Short mmCIF file of C-alpha atoms in Angstrom, two decimals:
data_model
loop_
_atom_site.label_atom_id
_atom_site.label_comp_id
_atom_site.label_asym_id
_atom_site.label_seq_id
_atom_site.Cartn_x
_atom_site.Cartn_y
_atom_site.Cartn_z
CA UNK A 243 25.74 5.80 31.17
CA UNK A 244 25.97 2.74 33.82
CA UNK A 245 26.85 -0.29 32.69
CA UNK A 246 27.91 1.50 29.33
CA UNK A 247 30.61 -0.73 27.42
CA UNK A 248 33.79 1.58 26.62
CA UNK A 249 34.54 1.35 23.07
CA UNK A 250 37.37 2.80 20.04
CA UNK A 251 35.52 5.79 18.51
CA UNK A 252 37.55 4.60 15.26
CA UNK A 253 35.43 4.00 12.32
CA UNK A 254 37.35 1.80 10.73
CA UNK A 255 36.05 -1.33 12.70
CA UNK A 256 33.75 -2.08 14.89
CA UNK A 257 34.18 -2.69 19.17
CA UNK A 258 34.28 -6.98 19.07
CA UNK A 259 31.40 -7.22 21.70
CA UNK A 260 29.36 -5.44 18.81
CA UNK A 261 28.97 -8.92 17.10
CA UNK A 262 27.84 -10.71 20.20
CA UNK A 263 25.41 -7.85 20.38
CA UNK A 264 24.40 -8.64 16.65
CA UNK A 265 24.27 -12.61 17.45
CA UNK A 266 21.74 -11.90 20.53
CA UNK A 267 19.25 -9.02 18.38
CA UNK A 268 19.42 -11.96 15.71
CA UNK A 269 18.60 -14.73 18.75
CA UNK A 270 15.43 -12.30 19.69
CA UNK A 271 14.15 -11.59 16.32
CA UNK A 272 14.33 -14.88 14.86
CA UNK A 273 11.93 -16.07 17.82
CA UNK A 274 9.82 -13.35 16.62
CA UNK A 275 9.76 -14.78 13.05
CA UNK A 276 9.18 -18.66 14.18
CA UNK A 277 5.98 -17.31 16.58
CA UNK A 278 4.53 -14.81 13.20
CA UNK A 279 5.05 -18.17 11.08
CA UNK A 280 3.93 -21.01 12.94
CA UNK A 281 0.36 -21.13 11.84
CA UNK A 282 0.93 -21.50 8.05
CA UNK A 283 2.04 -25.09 8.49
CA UNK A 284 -0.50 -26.29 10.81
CA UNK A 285 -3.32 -24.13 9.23
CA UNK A 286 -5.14 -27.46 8.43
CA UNK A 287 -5.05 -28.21 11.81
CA UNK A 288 -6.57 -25.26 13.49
CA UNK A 289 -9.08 -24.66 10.75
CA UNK A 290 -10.03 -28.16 11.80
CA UNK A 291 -10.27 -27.46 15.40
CA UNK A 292 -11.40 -24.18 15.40
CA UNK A 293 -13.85 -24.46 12.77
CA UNK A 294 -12.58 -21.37 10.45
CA UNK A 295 -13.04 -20.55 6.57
CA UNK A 296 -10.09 -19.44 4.54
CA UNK A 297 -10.97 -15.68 4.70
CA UNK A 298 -11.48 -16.15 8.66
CA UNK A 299 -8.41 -18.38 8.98
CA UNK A 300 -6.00 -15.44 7.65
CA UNK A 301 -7.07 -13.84 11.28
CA UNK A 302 -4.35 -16.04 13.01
CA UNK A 303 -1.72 -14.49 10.59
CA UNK A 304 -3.29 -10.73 10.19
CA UNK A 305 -3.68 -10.66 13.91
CA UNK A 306 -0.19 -11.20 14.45
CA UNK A 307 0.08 -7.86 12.57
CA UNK A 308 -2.57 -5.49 14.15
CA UNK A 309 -0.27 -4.91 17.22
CA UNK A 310 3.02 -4.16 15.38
CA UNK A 311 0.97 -1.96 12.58
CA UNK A 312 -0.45 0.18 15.56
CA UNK A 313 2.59 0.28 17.43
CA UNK A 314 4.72 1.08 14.34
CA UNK A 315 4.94 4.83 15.00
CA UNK A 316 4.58 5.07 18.68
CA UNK A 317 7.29 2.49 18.93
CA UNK A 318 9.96 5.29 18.42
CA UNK A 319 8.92 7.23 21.36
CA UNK A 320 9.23 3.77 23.11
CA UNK A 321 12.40 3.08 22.21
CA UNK A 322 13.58 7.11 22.94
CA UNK A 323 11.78 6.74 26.48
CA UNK A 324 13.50 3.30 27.61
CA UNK A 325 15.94 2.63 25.54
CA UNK A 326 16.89 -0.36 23.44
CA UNK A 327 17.19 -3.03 26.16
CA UNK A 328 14.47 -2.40 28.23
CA UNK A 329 12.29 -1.81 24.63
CA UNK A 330 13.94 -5.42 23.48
CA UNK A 331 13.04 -7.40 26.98
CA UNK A 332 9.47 -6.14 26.52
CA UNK A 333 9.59 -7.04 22.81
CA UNK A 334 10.65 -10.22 23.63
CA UNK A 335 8.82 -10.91 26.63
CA UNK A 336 5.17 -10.12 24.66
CA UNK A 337 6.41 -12.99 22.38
CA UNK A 338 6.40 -15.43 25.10
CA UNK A 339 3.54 -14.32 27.22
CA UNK A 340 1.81 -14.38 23.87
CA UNK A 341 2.67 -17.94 22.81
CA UNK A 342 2.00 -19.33 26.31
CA UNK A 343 -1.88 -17.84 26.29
CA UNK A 344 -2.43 -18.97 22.84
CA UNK A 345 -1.15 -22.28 24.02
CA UNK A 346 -4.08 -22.63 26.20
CA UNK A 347 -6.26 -21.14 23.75
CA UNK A 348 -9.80 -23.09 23.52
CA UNK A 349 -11.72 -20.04 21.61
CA UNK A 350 -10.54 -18.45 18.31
CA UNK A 351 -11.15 -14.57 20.60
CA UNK A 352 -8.80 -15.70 23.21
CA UNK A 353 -6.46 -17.28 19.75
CA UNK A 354 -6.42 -13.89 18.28
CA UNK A 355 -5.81 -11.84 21.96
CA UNK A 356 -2.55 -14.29 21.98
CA UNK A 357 -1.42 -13.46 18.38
CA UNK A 358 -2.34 -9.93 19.14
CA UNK A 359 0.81 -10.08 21.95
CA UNK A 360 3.00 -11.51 20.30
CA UNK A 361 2.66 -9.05 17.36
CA UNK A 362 3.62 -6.38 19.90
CA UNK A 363 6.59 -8.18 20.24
CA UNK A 364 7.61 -8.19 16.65
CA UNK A 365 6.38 -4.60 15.75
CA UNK A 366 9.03 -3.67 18.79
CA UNK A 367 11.58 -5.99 17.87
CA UNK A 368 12.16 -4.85 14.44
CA UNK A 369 12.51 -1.08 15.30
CA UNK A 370 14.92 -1.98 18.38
CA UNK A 371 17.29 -4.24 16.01
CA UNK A 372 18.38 -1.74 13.32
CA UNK A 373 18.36 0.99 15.88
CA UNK A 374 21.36 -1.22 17.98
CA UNK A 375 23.24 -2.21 15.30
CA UNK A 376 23.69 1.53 14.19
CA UNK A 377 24.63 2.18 17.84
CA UNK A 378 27.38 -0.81 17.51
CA UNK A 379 28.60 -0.43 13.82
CA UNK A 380 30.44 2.49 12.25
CA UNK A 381 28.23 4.00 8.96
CA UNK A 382 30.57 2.13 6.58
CA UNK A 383 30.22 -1.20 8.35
CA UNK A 384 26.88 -0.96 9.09
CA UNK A 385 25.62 -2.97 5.61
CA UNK A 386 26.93 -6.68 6.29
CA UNK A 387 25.33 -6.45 9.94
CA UNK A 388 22.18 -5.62 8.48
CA UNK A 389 22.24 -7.58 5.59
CA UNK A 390 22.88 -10.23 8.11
CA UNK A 391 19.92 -9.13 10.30
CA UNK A 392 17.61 -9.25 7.82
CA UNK A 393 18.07 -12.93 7.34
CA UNK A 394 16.35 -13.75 10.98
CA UNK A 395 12.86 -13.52 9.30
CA UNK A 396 13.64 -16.28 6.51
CA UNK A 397 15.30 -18.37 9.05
CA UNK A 398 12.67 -18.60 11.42
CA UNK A 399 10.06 -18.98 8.76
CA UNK A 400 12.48 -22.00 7.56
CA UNK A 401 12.58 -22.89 11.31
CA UNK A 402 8.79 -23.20 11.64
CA UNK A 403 7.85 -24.37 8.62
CA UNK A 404 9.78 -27.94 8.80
CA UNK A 405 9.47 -28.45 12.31
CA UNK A 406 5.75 -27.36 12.81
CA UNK A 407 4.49 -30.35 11.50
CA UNK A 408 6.17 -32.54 12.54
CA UNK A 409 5.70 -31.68 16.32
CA UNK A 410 2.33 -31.12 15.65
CA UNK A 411 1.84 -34.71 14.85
CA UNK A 412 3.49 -35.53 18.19
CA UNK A 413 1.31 -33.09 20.56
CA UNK A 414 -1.08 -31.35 18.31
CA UNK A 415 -0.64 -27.42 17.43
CA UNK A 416 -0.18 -26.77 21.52
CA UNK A 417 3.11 -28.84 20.95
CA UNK A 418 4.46 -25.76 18.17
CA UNK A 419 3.03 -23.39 20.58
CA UNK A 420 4.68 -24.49 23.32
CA UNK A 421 8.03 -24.93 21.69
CA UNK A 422 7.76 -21.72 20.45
CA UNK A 423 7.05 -19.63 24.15
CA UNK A 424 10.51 -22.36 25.38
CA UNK A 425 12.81 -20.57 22.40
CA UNK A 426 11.21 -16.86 23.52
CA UNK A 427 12.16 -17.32 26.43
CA UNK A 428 15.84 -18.71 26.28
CA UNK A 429 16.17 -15.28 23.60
CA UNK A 430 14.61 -13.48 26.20
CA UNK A 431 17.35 -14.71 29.19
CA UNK A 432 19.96 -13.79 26.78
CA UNK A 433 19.13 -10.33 26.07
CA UNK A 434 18.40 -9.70 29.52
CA UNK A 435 22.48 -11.08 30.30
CA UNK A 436 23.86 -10.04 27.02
CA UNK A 437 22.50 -7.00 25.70
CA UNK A 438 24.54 -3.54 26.28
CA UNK A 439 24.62 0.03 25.41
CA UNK A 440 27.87 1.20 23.91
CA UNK A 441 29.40 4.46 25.17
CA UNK A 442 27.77 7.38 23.96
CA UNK A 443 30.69 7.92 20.63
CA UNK A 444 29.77 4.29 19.69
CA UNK A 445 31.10 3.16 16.30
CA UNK A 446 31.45 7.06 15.48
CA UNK A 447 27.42 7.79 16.52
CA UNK A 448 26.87 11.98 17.33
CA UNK A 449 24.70 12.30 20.14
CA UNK A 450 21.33 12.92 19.34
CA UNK A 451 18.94 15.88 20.92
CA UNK A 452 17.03 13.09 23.56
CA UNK A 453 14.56 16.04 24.42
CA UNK A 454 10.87 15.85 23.46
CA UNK A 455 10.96 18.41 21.22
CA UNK A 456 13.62 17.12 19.49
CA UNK A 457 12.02 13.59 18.84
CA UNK A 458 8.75 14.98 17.82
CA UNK A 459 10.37 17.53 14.99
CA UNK A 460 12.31 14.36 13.87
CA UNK A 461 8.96 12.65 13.54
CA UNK A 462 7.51 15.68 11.92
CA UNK A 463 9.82 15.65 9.36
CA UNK A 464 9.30 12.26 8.51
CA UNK A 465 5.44 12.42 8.16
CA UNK A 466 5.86 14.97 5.31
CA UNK A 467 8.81 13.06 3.45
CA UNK A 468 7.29 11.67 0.23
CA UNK A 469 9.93 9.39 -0.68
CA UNK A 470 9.84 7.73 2.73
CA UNK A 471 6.17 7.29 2.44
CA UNK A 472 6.63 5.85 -1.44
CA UNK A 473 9.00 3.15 -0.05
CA UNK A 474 6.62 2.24 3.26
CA UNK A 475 4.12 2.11 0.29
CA UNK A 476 6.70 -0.09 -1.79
CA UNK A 477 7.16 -2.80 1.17
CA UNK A 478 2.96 -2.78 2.45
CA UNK A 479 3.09 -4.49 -1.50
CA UNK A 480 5.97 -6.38 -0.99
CA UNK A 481 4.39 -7.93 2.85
CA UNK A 482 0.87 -8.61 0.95
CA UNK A 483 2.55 -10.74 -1.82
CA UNK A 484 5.02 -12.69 0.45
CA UNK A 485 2.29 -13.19 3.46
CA UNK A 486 -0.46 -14.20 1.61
CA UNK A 487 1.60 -17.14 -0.66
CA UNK A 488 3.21 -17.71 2.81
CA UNK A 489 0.27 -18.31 4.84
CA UNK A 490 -2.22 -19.94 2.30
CA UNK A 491 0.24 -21.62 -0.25
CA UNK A 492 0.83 -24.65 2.17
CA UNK A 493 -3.00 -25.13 2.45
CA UNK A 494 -2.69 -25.24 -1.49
CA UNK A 495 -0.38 -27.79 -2.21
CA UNK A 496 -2.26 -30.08 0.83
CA UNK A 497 -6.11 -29.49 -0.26
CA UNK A 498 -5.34 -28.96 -3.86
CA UNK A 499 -2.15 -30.81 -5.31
CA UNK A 500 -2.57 -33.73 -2.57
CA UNK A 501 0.86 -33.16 -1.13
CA UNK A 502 1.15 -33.87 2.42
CA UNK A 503 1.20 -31.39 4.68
CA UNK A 504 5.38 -31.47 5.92
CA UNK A 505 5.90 -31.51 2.20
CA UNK A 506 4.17 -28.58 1.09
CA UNK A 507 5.77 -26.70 4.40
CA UNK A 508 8.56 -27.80 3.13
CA UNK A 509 8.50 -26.61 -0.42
CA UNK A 510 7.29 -23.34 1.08
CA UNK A 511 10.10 -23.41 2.68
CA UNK A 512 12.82 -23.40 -0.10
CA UNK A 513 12.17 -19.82 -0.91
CA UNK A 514 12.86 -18.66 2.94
CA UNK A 515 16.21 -21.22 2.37
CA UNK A 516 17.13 -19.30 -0.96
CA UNK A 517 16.58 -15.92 0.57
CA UNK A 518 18.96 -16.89 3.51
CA UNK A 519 21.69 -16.11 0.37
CA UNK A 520 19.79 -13.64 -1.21
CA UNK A 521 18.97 -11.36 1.12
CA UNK A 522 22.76 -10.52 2.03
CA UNK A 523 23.66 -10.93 -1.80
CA UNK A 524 21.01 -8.12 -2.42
CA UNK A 525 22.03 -5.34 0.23
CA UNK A 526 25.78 -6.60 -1.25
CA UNK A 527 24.73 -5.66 -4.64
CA UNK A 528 22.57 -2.55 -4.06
CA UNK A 529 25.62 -1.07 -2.19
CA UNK A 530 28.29 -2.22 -4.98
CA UNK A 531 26.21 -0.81 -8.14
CA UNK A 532 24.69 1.69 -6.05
CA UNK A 533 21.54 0.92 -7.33
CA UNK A 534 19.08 0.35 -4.50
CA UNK A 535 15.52 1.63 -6.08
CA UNK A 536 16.24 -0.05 -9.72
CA UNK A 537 16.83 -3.09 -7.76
CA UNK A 538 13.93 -2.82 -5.79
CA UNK A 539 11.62 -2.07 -9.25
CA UNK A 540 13.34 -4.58 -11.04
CA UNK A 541 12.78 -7.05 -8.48
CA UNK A 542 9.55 -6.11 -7.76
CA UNK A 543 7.96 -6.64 -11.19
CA UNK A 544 9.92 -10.29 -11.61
CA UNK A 545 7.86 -11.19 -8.88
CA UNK A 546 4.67 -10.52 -10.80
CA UNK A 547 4.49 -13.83 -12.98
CA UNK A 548 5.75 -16.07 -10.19
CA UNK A 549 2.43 -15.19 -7.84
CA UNK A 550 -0.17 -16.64 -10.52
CA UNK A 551 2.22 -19.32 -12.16
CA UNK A 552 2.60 -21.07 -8.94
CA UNK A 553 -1.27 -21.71 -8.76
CA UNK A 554 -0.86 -23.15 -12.38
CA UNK A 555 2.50 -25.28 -11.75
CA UNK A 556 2.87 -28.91 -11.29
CA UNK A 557 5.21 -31.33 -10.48
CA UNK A 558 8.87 -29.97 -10.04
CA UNK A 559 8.11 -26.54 -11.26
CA UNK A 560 6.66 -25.97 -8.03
CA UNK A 561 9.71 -26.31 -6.11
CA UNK A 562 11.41 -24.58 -8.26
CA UNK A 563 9.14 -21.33 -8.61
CA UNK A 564 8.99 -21.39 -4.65
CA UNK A 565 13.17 -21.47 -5.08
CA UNK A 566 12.94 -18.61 -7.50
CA UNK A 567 10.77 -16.41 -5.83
CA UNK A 568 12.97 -16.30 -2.80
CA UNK A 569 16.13 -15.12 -5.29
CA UNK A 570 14.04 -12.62 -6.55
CA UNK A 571 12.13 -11.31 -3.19
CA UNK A 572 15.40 -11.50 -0.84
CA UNK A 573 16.70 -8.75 -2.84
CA UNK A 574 14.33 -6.44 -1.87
CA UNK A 575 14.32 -6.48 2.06
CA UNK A 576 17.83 -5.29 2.64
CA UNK A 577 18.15 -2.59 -0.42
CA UNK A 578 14.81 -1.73 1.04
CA UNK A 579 15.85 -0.70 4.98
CA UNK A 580 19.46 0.70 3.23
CA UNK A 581 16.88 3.21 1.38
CA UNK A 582 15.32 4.29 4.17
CA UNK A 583 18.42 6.85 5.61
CA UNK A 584 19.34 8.11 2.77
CA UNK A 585 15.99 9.59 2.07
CA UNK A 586 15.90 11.58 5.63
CA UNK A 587 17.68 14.98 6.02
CA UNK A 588 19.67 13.56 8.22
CA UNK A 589 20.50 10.30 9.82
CA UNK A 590 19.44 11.87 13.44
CA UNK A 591 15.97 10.80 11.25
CA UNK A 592 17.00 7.25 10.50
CA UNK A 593 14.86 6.01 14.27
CA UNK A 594 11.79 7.91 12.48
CA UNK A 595 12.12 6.40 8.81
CA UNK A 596 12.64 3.00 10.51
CA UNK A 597 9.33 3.50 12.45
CA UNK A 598 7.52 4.62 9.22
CA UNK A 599 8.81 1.84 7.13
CA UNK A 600 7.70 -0.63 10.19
CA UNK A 601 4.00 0.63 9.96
CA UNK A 602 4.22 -0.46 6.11
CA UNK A 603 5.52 -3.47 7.12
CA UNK A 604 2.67 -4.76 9.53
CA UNK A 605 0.09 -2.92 7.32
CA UNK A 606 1.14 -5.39 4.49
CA UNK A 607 1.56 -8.57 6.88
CA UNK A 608 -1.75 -7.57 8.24
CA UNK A 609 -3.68 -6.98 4.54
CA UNK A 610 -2.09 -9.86 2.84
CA UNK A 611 -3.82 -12.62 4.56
CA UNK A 612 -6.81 -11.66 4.92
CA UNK A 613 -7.20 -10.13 1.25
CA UNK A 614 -5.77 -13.18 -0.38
CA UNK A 615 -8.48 -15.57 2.18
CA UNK A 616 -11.13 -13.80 0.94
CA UNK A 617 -10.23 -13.46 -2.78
CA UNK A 618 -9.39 -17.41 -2.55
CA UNK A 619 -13.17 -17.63 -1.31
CA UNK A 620 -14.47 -15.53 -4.19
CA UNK A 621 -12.24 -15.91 -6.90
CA UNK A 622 -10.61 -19.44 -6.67
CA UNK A 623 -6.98 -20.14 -5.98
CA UNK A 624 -6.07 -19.18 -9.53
CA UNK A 625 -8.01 -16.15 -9.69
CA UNK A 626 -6.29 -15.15 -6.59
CA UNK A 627 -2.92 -15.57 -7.53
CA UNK A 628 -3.50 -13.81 -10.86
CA UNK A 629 -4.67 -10.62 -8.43
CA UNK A 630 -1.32 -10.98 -6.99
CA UNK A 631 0.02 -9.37 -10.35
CA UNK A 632 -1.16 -5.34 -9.67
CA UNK A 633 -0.07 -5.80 -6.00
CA UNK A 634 3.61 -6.20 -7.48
CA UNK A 635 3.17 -3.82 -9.87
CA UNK A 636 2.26 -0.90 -7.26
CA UNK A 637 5.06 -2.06 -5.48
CA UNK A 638 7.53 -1.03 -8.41
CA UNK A 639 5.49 2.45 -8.99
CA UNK A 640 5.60 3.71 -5.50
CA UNK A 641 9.64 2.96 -5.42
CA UNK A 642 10.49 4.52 -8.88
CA UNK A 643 8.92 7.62 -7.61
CA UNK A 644 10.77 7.82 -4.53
CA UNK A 645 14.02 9.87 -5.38
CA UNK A 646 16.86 7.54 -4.11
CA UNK A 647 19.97 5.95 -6.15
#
């Protein structure tokens, strides 16, 4: 291939150029994750100036979704057809073009057509990332790339959360927007001068059949593998539990316990800070005890109580449920992605599990929101939370009935 970066087939380590490649998928994904988060903190704001409910406001967040959910599958064949830079430069190119229309945004259709973009972005993002690290990393140093990968979401919500407010009291909610298309498009410069292919052995990869037959048995296969469709079903639960306390919880604390609105982002915030250590610590763990769906259950069902008991808490138990549930969420991410190859036939399959866990993702980003406005409407903020509960549950069903270790 031209332009192909000649690299050691050993598997004991990997090239050094792979970590540069790591630092700029990590670049492009966390300005995925500040764009998907930067309407939480400001919510107020643009419920304000758009004149939204609750149940409509979860739109801005859901629609962020709709894009990735329907591009989940399709976004293999993507990838197969173009490849993972040109895939990546579109990825992160939606992102911008997506912040800069919703920047001028005067109408909540042209809002959503904005957050529509950049969800293509993400949805293309987060199939391209894990599909270059494998193509950079050797298969038994493939977990502490990932484990760091998986921290980009957490750290842009982090990102987003604290600074969101307080540039939206300088310039209003176009000021986050704004900021947000600027950091797009520096990640988007430096995977256009950074990003590479490795040479076709890469980190001890076997060439894969690139024909179209090839890619649509491997997609085949993975429509008809239960387990894989038990864990997508395991994280939609997990995405409707951590989006809807991560849009809406803010809005809580500032209508409801009087806290202003950069403090409440910012105790929203500890449990993206605590899953910055978490998240690594879990993918550590569920490769040490070899334990990855116990973990996952386990996890799962702690999170139960902590959805309704922050609705109840007051004073410093709310900072430190928020600081809990990150521990106990983190976990799950990265045991949750190292599941996902070792229930294909074969890790040709891994680009097709990937794409079927990705559709569970954005189905759960986009249901959580929107469920959790409306039951908020209905039900109350309590009664909401307390709904939370069989959501969690579900969650640690679907992954105890997957057959993994």
């Amino acid at each position: 291939m031209t332009g192909a970066v000649p690299i050691s087939e050993s598997t004991e380590r990997p090239p050094p150029y792979a970590w540069t490649i790591l630092l700029v998928l990590c670049v492009a994904s966390v300005a995925s994750s500040l764009n998907q988060f930067k309407v939480p903190p400001v919510l107020p704001v643009l419920i304000r100036d758009f004149h939204l409910s609750l149940g409509n406001a979860g739109m801005l967040m859901s629609a962020f979704s709709v894009t990735g959910l329907l591009l989940a599958l399709p976004a293999g064949f993507i990838l197969q057809r173009l490849g993972p830079k040109a895939t990546g430069l579109i990825a992160v190119g939606a992102v911008s073009f997506g912040s800069v229309l919703g920047t001028f945004s005067a109408t909540v259709p042209l809002m959503l057509a904005s957050r529509f973009i950049e969800g293509a972005g993400l949805g293309l993002i987060t199939i391209v990332a894990p599909a270059a690290i494998a193509l950079w990393f050797p298969e038994a140093r493939r977990g502490t790339p990932l484990g760091i990968w998986t921290t980009c979401m957490p750290f842009g919500n982090i990102l987003t959360l604290n600074l969101a407010p307080w540039l939206s009291s300088l310039g209003g909610w176009q000021l986050v927007w704004k900021v947000g298309a600027l950091f797009s498009l520096a990640a988007f410069v430096l995977f256009w001068f950074l990003f590479r292919m490795p040479g076709q052995q890469a980190a001890g990869a076997k060439p894969q059949d690139r024909g179209e037959g090839g890619v649509l048995s491997g997609y085949g296969r993975a429509m008809l593998n239960l387990a894989l469709w038990l864990i997508a079903l395991q994280f939609v639960c997990y995405n409707v539990v951590c989006l809807a306390l991560g849009t809406y919880f803010p809005t809580f604390l500032n209508s409801v316990r009087g806290y202003p609105l950069s403090t409440a982002a910012f105790i929203v915030s500890l449990s993206t800070i605590t899953a910055l250590f978490s998240q690594p610590l879990g993918g550590w763990l569920s490769d040490r005890l070899g334990m990855r769906r116990r973990l996952i259950a386990v996890s799962s069902l702690l999170m139960a109580p902590i959805c309704f008991s922050l609705f109840l808490a007051t004073g410093w138990l709310v900072p430190a449920l928020m600081i809990t549930f990150g521990l106990v969420a983190g976990t799950i991410v990265p045991a949750t992605f190292a599941a996902v190859p070792e229930v294909m036939a074969s890790r040709r399959m891994a680009g097709s599990g990937m794409a079927v866990l990705a559709l569970g993702q954005n189905l759960g980003m986009f249901v959580g929101p929107i469920l959790f406005g409306k039951l908020a409407d209905a039900a109350g903020w309590t009664g909401a939370g307390f709904m939370l509960v069989p959501v969690c549950v579900l969650a640690a069903a679907a992954v105890w009935l997957a057959r993994f270790r």
